[in-house]
PDB file of C-alpha atoms in Angstrom:
ATOM      1  CA  MET A   1     117.381 181.049 166.030  1.00  0.00           C
ATOM      2  CA  THR A   2     114.178 179.234 166.831  1.00  0.00           C
ATOM      3  CA  ILE A   3     111.474 178.999 164.181  1.00  0.00           C
ATOM      4  CA  SER A   4     107.992 178.127 165.364  1.00  0.00           C
ATOM      5  CA  THR A   5     105.512 176.551 162.978  1.00  0.00           C
ATOM      6  CA  LEU A   6     101.815 176.994 163.614  1.00  0.00           C
ATOM      7  CA  THR A   7      99.578 174.148 162.534  1.00  0.00           C
ATOM      8  CA  SER A   8      95.803 174.201 162.452  1.00  0.00           C
ATOM      9  CA  THR A   9      93.897 171.791 164.646  1.00  0.00           C
ATOM     10  CA  GLU A  10      90.753 172.216 162.561  1.00  0.00           C
ATOM     11  CA  PRO A  11      89.882 169.224 160.375  1.00  0.00           C
ATOM     12  CA  ASP A  12      90.081 169.663 156.623  1.00  0.00           C
ATOM     13  CA  VAL A  13      86.679 170.421 155.151  1.00  0.00           C
ATOM     14  CA  ALA A  14      86.102 169.475 151.540  1.00  0.00           C
ATOM     15  CA  PRO A  15      84.517 172.200 149.395  1.00  0.00           C
ATOM     16  CA  VAL A  16      80.802 171.837 148.784  1.00  0.00           C
ATOM     17  CA  LEU A  17      79.635 171.208 145.231  1.00  0.00           C
ATOM     18  CA  PRO A  18      76.110 172.660 144.978  1.00  0.00           C
ATOM     19  CA  THR A  19      73.391 171.508 142.625  1.00  0.00           C
ATOM     20  CA  ARG A  20      72.697 174.377 140.214  1.00  0.00           C
ATOM     21  CA  ILE A  21      69.637 174.959 138.041  1.00  0.00           C
ATOM     22  CA  SER A  22      69.021 177.966 135.816  1.00  0.00           C
ATOM     23  CA  VAL A  23      66.118 178.266 133.353  1.00  0.00           C
ATOM     24  CA  GLN A  24      65.863 181.448 131.295  1.00  0.00           C
ATOM     25  CA  PRO A  25      63.604 182.845 128.557  1.00  0.00           C
ATOM     26  CA  SER A  26      64.584 182.498 124.902  1.00  0.00           C
ATOM     27  CA  ALA A  27      63.176 183.458 121.521  1.00  0.00           C
ATOM     28  CA  THR A  28      61.508 180.035 121.252  1.00  0.00           C
ATOM     29  CA  GLY A  29      60.282 179.802 124.836  1.00  0.00           C
ATOM     30  CA  VAL A  30      62.889 178.738 127.377  1.00  0.00           C
ATOM     31  CA  VAL A  31      66.484 177.574 127.585  1.00  0.00           C
ATOM     32  CA  VAL A  32      68.031 175.496 130.370  1.00  0.00           C
ATOM     33  CA  GLU A  33      71.260 177.399 130.940  1.00  0.00           C
ATOM     34  CA  MET A  34      72.483 175.351 133.891  1.00  0.00           C
ATOM     35  CA  LEU A  35      71.754 171.811 135.045  1.00  0.00           C
ATOM     36  CA  ASP A  36      74.731 170.969 137.251  1.00  0.00           C
ATOM     37  CA  ARG A  37      74.958 167.901 139.446  1.00  0.00           C
ATOM     38  CA  GLY A  38      76.022 168.537 143.021  1.00  0.00           C
ATOM     39  CA  ASP A  39      77.410 166.338 145.768  1.00  0.00           C
ATOM     40  CA  PHE A  40      73.985 164.941 146.650  1.00  0.00           C
ATOM     41  CA  LEU A  41      71.421 165.855 143.976  1.00  0.00           C
ATOM     42  CA  ALA A  42      71.442 165.437 140.205  1.00  0.00           C
ATOM     43  CA  PRO A  43      68.891 167.536 138.263  1.00  0.00           C
ATOM     44  CA  ARG A  44      67.264 165.701 135.358  1.00  0.00           C
ATOM     45  CA  LEU A  45      65.281 167.471 132.640  1.00  0.00           C
ATOM     46  CA  LEU A  46      61.830 165.879 132.264  1.00  0.00           C
ATOM     47  CA  SER A  47      60.090 168.132 129.750  1.00  0.00           C
ATOM     48  CA  ILE A  48      59.900 171.557 128.104  1.00  0.00           C
ATOM     49  CA  ASP A  49      56.551 172.852 126.883  1.00  0.00           C
ATOM     50  CA  GLY A  50      56.754 176.452 125.687  1.00  0.00           C
ATOM     51  CA  ALA A  51      57.893 178.473 128.702  1.00  0.00           C
ATOM     52  CA  ARG A  52      57.193 175.577 131.111  1.00  0.00           C
ATOM     53  CA  VAL A  53      59.991 173.320 132.353  1.00  0.00           C
ATOM     54  CA  ARG A  54      59.829 170.219 134.561  1.00  0.00           C
ATOM     55  CA  ILE A  55      63.028 169.082 136.298  1.00  0.00           C
ATOM     56  CA  ALA A  56      63.512 166.167 138.698  1.00  0.00           C
ATOM     57  CA  LEU A  57      65.853 166.297 141.696  1.00  0.00           C
ATOM     58  CA  VAL A  58      67.389 162.814 141.876  1.00  0.00           C
ATOM     59  CA  GLY A  59      69.515 161.702 144.843  1.00  0.00           C
ATOM     60  CA  CYS A  60      73.087 160.664 144.021  1.00  0.00           C
ATOM     61  CA  CYS A  61      73.786 158.771 147.249  1.00  0.00           C
ATOM     62  CA  ALA A  62      72.455 157.939 150.699  1.00  0.00           C
ATOM     63  CA  MET A  63      71.855 161.148 152.636  1.00  0.00           C
ATOM     64  CA  LEU A  64      71.879 162.921 154.999  1.00  0.00           C
ATOM     65  CA  VAL A  65      74.548 161.662 157.409  1.00  0.00           C
ATOM     66  CA  ALA A  66      76.913 163.533 159.722  1.00  0.00           C
ATOM     67  CA  GLY A  67      79.074 165.980 157.794  1.00  0.00           C
ATOM     68  CA  ASP A  68      76.804 166.200 154.738  1.00  0.00           C
ATOM     69  CA  ARG A  69      76.327 169.724 153.376  1.00  0.00           C
ATOM     70  CA  LEU A  70      73.674 169.735 150.688  1.00  0.00           C
ATOM     71  CA  GLU A  71      73.357 172.998 148.739  1.00  0.00           C
ATOM     72  CA  LEU A  72      70.924 173.886 145.962  1.00  0.00           C
ATOM     73  CA  ASP A  73      70.915 177.041 143.806  1.00  0.00           C
ATOM     74  CA  ILE A  74      67.883 177.721 141.578  1.00  0.00           C
ATOM     75  CA  ALA A  75      67.321 180.632 139.181  1.00  0.00           C
ATOM     76  CA  VAL A  76      64.038 181.104 137.306  1.00  0.00           C
ATOM     77  CA  GLY A  77      64.093 183.702 134.533  1.00  0.00           C
ATOM     78  CA  ALA A  78      61.464 186.243 133.548  1.00  0.00           C
ATOM     79  CA  GLY A  79      58.246 184.649 132.310  1.00  0.00           C
ATOM     80  CA  VAL A  80      59.512 181.094 132.858  1.00  0.00           C
ATOM     81  CA  GLU A  81      57.579 178.487 134.842  1.00  0.00           C
ATOM     82  CA  LEU A  82      59.695 175.835 136.596  1.00  0.00           C
ATOM     83  CA  GLU A  83      58.236 172.765 138.276  1.00  0.00           C
ATOM     84  CA  LEU A  84      60.548 170.746 140.522  1.00  0.00           C
ATOM     85  CA  VAL A  85      59.798 167.054 141.042  1.00  0.00           C
ATOM     86  CA  GLU A  86      61.274 164.864 143.795  1.00  0.00           C
ATOM     87  CA  PRO A  87      60.965 161.132 143.002  1.00  0.00           C
ATOM     88  CA  SER A  88      61.896 160.118 146.551  1.00  0.00           C
ATOM     89  CA  GLY A  89      62.049 161.611 150.019  1.00  0.00           C
ATOM     90  CA  THR A  90      65.076 162.645 152.060  1.00  0.00           C
ATOM     91  CA  VAL A  91      66.136 160.999 155.325  1.00  0.00           C
ATOM     92  CA  ALA A  92      68.411 162.641 157.872  1.00  0.00           C
ATOM     93  CA  TYR A  93      70.093 159.666 159.568  1.00  0.00           C
ATOM     94  CA  ASN A  94      71.529 159.280 163.083  1.00  0.00           C
ATOM     95  CA  ALA A  95      74.383 161.799 163.210  1.00  0.00           C
ATOM     96  CA  ARG A  96      76.111 160.050 166.158  1.00  0.00           C
ATOM     97  CA  GLY A  97      77.216 163.372 167.621  1.00  0.00           C
ATOM     98  CA  GLY A  98      77.704 165.135 164.290  1.00  0.00           C
ATOM     99  CA  ASN A  99      75.364 167.247 162.202  1.00  0.00           C
ATOM    100  CA  ALA A 100      74.262 167.902 158.634  1.00  0.00           C
ATOM    101  CA  SER A 101      72.831 170.837 156.692  1.00  0.00           C
ATOM    102  CA  TRP A 102      70.415 171.344 153.792  1.00  0.00           C
ATOM    103  CA  THR A 103      70.404 174.740 152.063  1.00  0.00           C
ATOM    104  CA  ALA A 104      68.373 176.032 149.111  1.00  0.00           C
ATOM    105  CA  ARG A 105      68.748 179.470 147.514  1.00  0.00           C
ATOM    106  CA  VAL A 106      66.060 180.476 144.992  1.00  0.00           C
ATOM    107  CA  THR A 107      65.622 183.563 142.806  1.00  0.00           C
ATOM    108  CA  VAL A 108      62.596 184.136 140.560  1.00  0.00           C
ATOM    109  CA  ALA A 109      62.580 187.013 138.061  1.00  0.00           C
ATOM    110  CA  CYS A 110      59.592 189.179 137.068  1.00  0.00           C
ATOM    111  CA  GLY A 111      56.755 187.052 135.709  1.00  0.00           C
ATOM    112  CA  GLY A 112      58.513 183.810 136.643  1.00  0.00           C
ATOM    113  CA  VAL A 113      56.863 180.965 138.559  1.00  0.00           C
ATOM    114  CA  LEU A 114      58.344 178.209 140.730  1.00  0.00           C
ATOM    115  CA  ARG A 115      56.264 175.173 141.698  1.00  0.00           C
ATOM    116  CA  TRP A 116      57.952 172.831 144.177  1.00  0.00           C
ATOM    117  CA  GLN A 117      56.012 169.910 145.666  1.00  0.00           C
ATOM    118  CA  ALA A 118      58.737 168.350 147.810  1.00  0.00           C
ATOM    119  CA  ALA A 119      58.848 164.715 148.900  1.00  0.00           C
ATOM    120  CA  PRO A 120      58.795 164.076 152.684  1.00  0.00           C
ATOM    121  CA  LEU A 121      61.806 164.945 154.839  1.00  0.00           C
ATOM    122  CA  VAL A 122      62.312 162.406 157.650  1.00  0.00           C
ATOM    123  CA  ILE A 123      64.366 163.324 160.733  1.00  0.00           C
ATOM    124  CA  SER A 124      65.562 160.012 162.199  1.00  0.00           C
ATOM    125  CA  GLU A 125      66.311 159.415 165.866  1.00  0.00           C
ATOM    126  CA  GLY A 126      69.748 160.910 166.627  1.00  0.00           C
ATOM    127  CA  ALA A 127      69.798 163.139 163.536  1.00  0.00           C
ATOM    128  CA  ASP A 128      70.878 166.786 163.817  1.00  0.00           C
ATOM    129  CA  LEU A 129      69.865 168.810 160.756  1.00  0.00           C
ATOM    130  CA  THR A 130      69.940 172.515 159.983  1.00  0.00           C
ATOM    131  CA  ARG A 131      67.798 173.464 157.001  1.00  0.00           C
ATOM    132  CA  CYS A 132      67.702 176.918 155.406  1.00  0.00           C
ATOM    133  CA  ILE A 133      65.546 178.065 152.472  1.00  0.00           C
ATOM    134  CA  THR A 134      65.778 181.554 150.976  1.00  0.00           C
ATOM    135  CA  ILE A 135      63.463 182.667 148.167  1.00  0.00           C
ATOM    136  CA  ASP A 136      63.944 186.028 146.454  1.00  0.00           C
ATOM    137  CA  LEU A 137      60.972 186.988 144.284  1.00  0.00           C
ATOM    138  CA  ALA A 138      61.001 189.936 141.934  1.00  0.00           C
ATOM    139  CA  GLU A 139      57.805 191.962 141.555  1.00  0.00           C
ATOM    140  CA  ASP A 140      55.130 189.934 139.718  1.00  0.00           C
ATOM    141  CA  ALA A 141      57.009 186.674 140.415  1.00  0.00           C
ATOM    142  CA  ARG A 142      55.372 183.747 142.176  1.00  0.00           C
ATOM    143  CA  ALA A 143      56.320 180.584 144.080  1.00  0.00           C
ATOM    144  CA  VAL A 144      54.116 177.746 145.337  1.00  0.00           C
ATOM    145  CA  SER A 145      55.643 175.129 147.658  1.00  0.00           C
ATOM    146  CA  SER A 146      54.504 172.051 149.509  1.00  0.00           C
ATOM    147  CA  GLU A 147      56.472 170.081 152.097  1.00  0.00           C
ATOM    148  CA  VAL A 148      56.058 167.412 154.758  1.00  0.00           C
ATOM    149  CA  VAL A 149      58.449 167.039 157.703  1.00  0.00           C
ATOM    150  CA  VAL A 150      58.308 163.775 159.670  1.00  0.00           C
ATOM    151  CA  LEU A 151      59.993 163.621 163.070  1.00  0.00           C
ATOM    152  CA  GLY A 152      61.264 160.072 163.366  1.00  0.00           C
ATOM    153  CA  ARG A 153      60.753 156.849 161.509  1.00  0.00           C
ATOM    154  CA  SER A 154      58.273 154.268 162.789  1.00  0.00           C
ATOM    155  CA  GLY A 155      58.581 153.978 166.567  1.00  0.00           C
ATOM    156  CA  GLU A 156      60.999 156.931 166.893  1.00  0.00           C
ATOM    157  CA  ARG A 157      60.602 160.389 168.464  1.00  0.00           C
ATOM    158  CA  GLY A 158      62.884 161.913 165.854  1.00  0.00           C
ATOM    159  CA  GLY A 159      66.095 163.894 166.040  1.00  0.00           C
ATOM    160  CA  ALA A 160      66.910 167.602 166.103  1.00  0.00           C
ATOM    161  CA  LEU A 161      65.776 170.008 163.377  1.00  0.00           C
ATOM    162  CA  ARG A 162      66.465 173.721 162.966  1.00  0.00           C
ATOM    163  CA  SER A 163      64.576 175.083 159.986  1.00  0.00           C
ATOM    164  CA  SER A 164      64.485 178.620 158.630  1.00  0.00           C
ATOM    165  CA  GLN A 165      62.623 180.081 155.672  1.00  0.00           C
ATOM    166  CA  HIS A 166      63.179 183.641 154.477  1.00  0.00           C
ATOM    167  CA  VAL A 167      61.111 184.930 151.553  1.00  0.00           C
ATOM    168  CA  THR A 168      61.316 188.391 150.008  1.00  0.00           C
ATOM    169  CA  TYR A 169      59.001 189.931 147.408  1.00  0.00           C
ATOM    170  CA  ALA A 170      60.116 193.007 145.434  1.00  0.00           C
ATOM    171  CA  ALA A 171      63.045 193.338 147.889  1.00  0.00           C
ATOM    172  CA  ALA A 172      60.702 193.487 150.925  1.00  0.00           C
ATOM    173  CA  PRO A 173      60.388 190.730 153.556  1.00  0.00           C
ATOM    174  CA  LEU A 174      57.326 188.533 152.975  1.00  0.00           C
ATOM    175  CA  LEU A 175      57.964 185.600 155.347  1.00  0.00           C
ATOM    176  CA  VAL A 176      60.667 185.227 157.988  1.00  0.00           C
ATOM    177  CA  GLU A 177      60.232 181.960 159.870  1.00  0.00           C
ATOM    178  CA  GLU A 178      62.570 180.274 162.328  1.00  0.00           C
ATOM    179  CA  LEU A 179      61.540 176.820 163.554  1.00  0.00           C
ATOM    180  CA  ASP A 180      63.540 175.232 166.391  1.00  0.00           C
ATOM    181  CA  LEU A 181      62.578 171.590 166.969  1.00  0.00           C
ATOM    182  CA  THR A 182      65.836 170.472 168.561  1.00  0.00           C
ATOM    183  CA  ASP A 183      64.468 169.579 172.007  1.00  0.00           C
ATOM    184  CA  PRO A 184      61.988 166.648 171.984  1.00  0.00           C
ATOM    185  CA  GLU A 185      60.614 167.607 175.400  1.00  0.00           C
ATOM    186  CA  LEU A 186      60.046 171.261 174.520  1.00  0.00           C
ATOM    187  CA  ARG A 187      58.472 170.605 171.115  1.00  0.00           C
ATOM    188  CA  SER A 188      56.010 168.140 172.680  1.00  0.00           C
ATOM    189  CA  CYS A 189      54.530 170.876 174.888  1.00  0.00           C
ATOM    190  CA  PRO A 190      50.940 172.026 174.256  1.00  0.00           C
ATOM    191  CA  GLY A 191      50.859 174.914 171.819  1.00  0.00           C
ATOM    192  CA  ILE A 192      53.891 173.654 169.916  1.00  0.00           C
ATOM    193  CA  LEU A 193      53.516 170.114 168.517  1.00  0.00           C
ATOM    194  CA  GLY A 194      52.063 168.147 171.415  1.00  0.00           C
ATOM    195  CA  ASP A 195      52.200 164.464 170.510  1.00  0.00           C
ATOM    196  CA  TYR A 196      52.144 165.139 166.760  1.00  0.00           C
ATOM    197  CA  ARG A 197      55.234 164.320 164.714  1.00  0.00           C
ATOM    198  CA  VAL A 198      54.222 165.264 161.161  1.00  0.00           C
ATOM    199  CA  ILE A 199      54.130 168.868 159.894  1.00  0.00           C
ATOM    200  CA  GLY A 200      52.599 169.576 156.495  1.00  0.00           C
ATOM    201  CA  THR A 201      52.869 173.006 154.869  1.00  0.00           C
ATOM    202  CA  VAL A 202      51.602 174.491 151.613  1.00  0.00           C
ATOM    203  CA  ALA A 203      52.492 178.107 150.813  1.00  0.00           C
ATOM    204  CA  ILE A 204      52.002 180.590 148.006  1.00  0.00           C
ATOM    205  CA  PHE A 205      54.247 183.639 147.668  1.00  0.00           C
ATOM    206  CA  GLY A 206      53.799 186.564 145.299  1.00  0.00           C
ATOM    207  CA  HIS A 207      50.012 186.219 144.989  1.00  0.00           C
ATOM    208  CA  ARG A 208      47.195 186.735 147.454  1.00  0.00           C
ATOM    209  CA  PRO A 209      44.498 184.092 146.797  1.00  0.00           C
ATOM    210  CA  ASP A 210      40.847 185.168 146.898  1.00  0.00           C
ATOM    211  CA  THR A 211      39.956 182.538 149.495  1.00  0.00           C
ATOM    212  CA  LEU A 212      41.758 180.322 151.979  1.00  0.00           C
ATOM    213  CA  PRO A 213      41.331 176.549 151.430  1.00  0.00           C
ATOM    214  CA  SER A 214      41.012 175.592 155.100  1.00  0.00           C
ATOM    215  CA  PRO A 215      40.560 177.064 158.609  1.00  0.00           C
ATOM    216  CA  THR A 216      44.262 176.443 159.313  1.00  0.00           C
ATOM    217  CA  ALA A 217      45.366 178.679 156.433  1.00  0.00           C
ATOM    218  CA  THR A 218      46.332 182.307 156.928  1.00  0.00           C
ATOM    219  CA  TYR A 219      47.188 185.284 154.764  1.00  0.00           C
ATOM    220  CA  LEU A 220      50.659 186.796 154.973  1.00  0.00           C
ATOM    221  CA  ALA A 221      51.177 190.530 155.499  1.00  0.00           C
ATOM    222  CA  GLY A 222      52.075 190.842 151.815  1.00  0.00           C
ATOM    223  CA  PRO A 223      51.007 188.923 148.700  1.00  0.00           C
ATOM    224  CA  GLY A 224      50.891 185.342 149.914  1.00  0.00           C
ATOM    225  CA  ALA A 225      49.287 182.759 152.169  1.00  0.00           C
ATOM    226  CA  LEU A 226      50.307 179.712 154.189  1.00  0.00           C
ATOM    227  CA  ALA A 227      48.427 176.590 155.296  1.00  0.00           C
ATOM    228  CA  ARG A 228      49.777 174.132 157.852  1.00  0.00           C
ATOM    229  CA  VAL A 229      48.512 170.894 159.372  1.00  0.00           C
ATOM    230  CA  LEU A 230      49.804 168.583 162.116  1.00  0.00           C
ATOM    231  CA  SER A 231      49.286 164.836 162.213  1.00  0.00           C
ATOM    232  CA  HIS A 232      50.498 161.559 163.686  1.00  0.00           C
ATOM    233  CA  ALA A 233      51.144 159.977 160.266  1.00  0.00           C
ATOM    234  CA  ALA A 234      52.114 161.475 156.902  1.00  0.00           C
ATOM    235  CA  HIS A 235      49.572 159.549 154.830  1.00  0.00           C
ATOM    236  CA  THR A 236      46.641 161.037 156.757  1.00  0.00           C
ATOM    237  CA  ILE A 237      47.277 164.572 155.449  1.00  0.00           C
ATOM    238  CA  GLU A 238      47.979 163.748 151.793  1.00  0.00           C
ATOM    239  CA  HIS A 239      44.425 164.435 150.595  1.00  0.00           C
ATOM    240  CA  GLU A 240      44.109 167.715 152.481  1.00  0.00           C
ATOM    241  CA  MET A 241      47.467 169.016 151.271  1.00  0.00           C
ATOM    242  CA  ASP A 242      46.719 167.956 147.703  1.00  0.00           C
ATOM    243  CA  GLN A 243      43.525 170.026 147.824  1.00  0.00           C
ATOM    244  CA  TRP A 244      45.479 173.081 148.983  1.00  0.00           C
ATOM    245  CA  TRP A 245      48.098 172.496 146.300  1.00  0.00           C
ATOM    246  CA  ARG A 246      45.513 172.334 143.525  1.00  0.00           C
ATOM    247  CA  ALA A 247      43.658 175.386 144.823  1.00  0.00           C
ATOM    248  CA  TRP A 248      46.777 177.568 144.847  1.00  0.00           C
ATOM    249  CA  ASN A 249      48.105 176.309 141.499  1.00  0.00           C
ATOM    250  CA  ARG A 250      45.086 177.263 139.435  1.00  0.00           C
TER     251      ARG A 250
END
């Protein structure tokens, strides 16, 4: 009798430990039900003021390198306002043939608010990053976000980035965006990025502002708006983006 043993040729993949945050309403205002450190980010409570909570996302190690799988789960309860703070930016390093991923899953209950002014994300030469953000807003929930993506460090063209953002409001699609910046030649074409390498975005979901803060802003089909700016250097758009942020956080 011959017994054949099948062995897998796939490499062992360690399970991902996500960073988990859950803030929920309580009789006295708010309770932080979950503040779990993940493989790459450690949430730190900064303050609680009534139903308002400020939490910092602190990096645990150098990231992102080939094989890194950063995952973030955020739940904002009814009537709770959560502000996320990032003390430092994120760098996707040269993957040397590998790849990395960055995933955030957000739910905001009725009357809840998420404010997330992210630090810059830098895509180094040779990096290969897939980033996915999903935001599920209940009716009367709101989210305001700000982000800056920089393609390459000083003197670099930058690596490959695939970025998707899917936002729903009251179970209906509000924003479905797929951004493919993997090919440096294609993304440098006119009508895409040209010779720009910095993309700044401020968005509000769950509320339609009375006015748009700049000519580059646009209303979404549902309750929300988005403003985007391109530049050669991140510091040149800080003032403009800060104005948008303040306007949509009133």
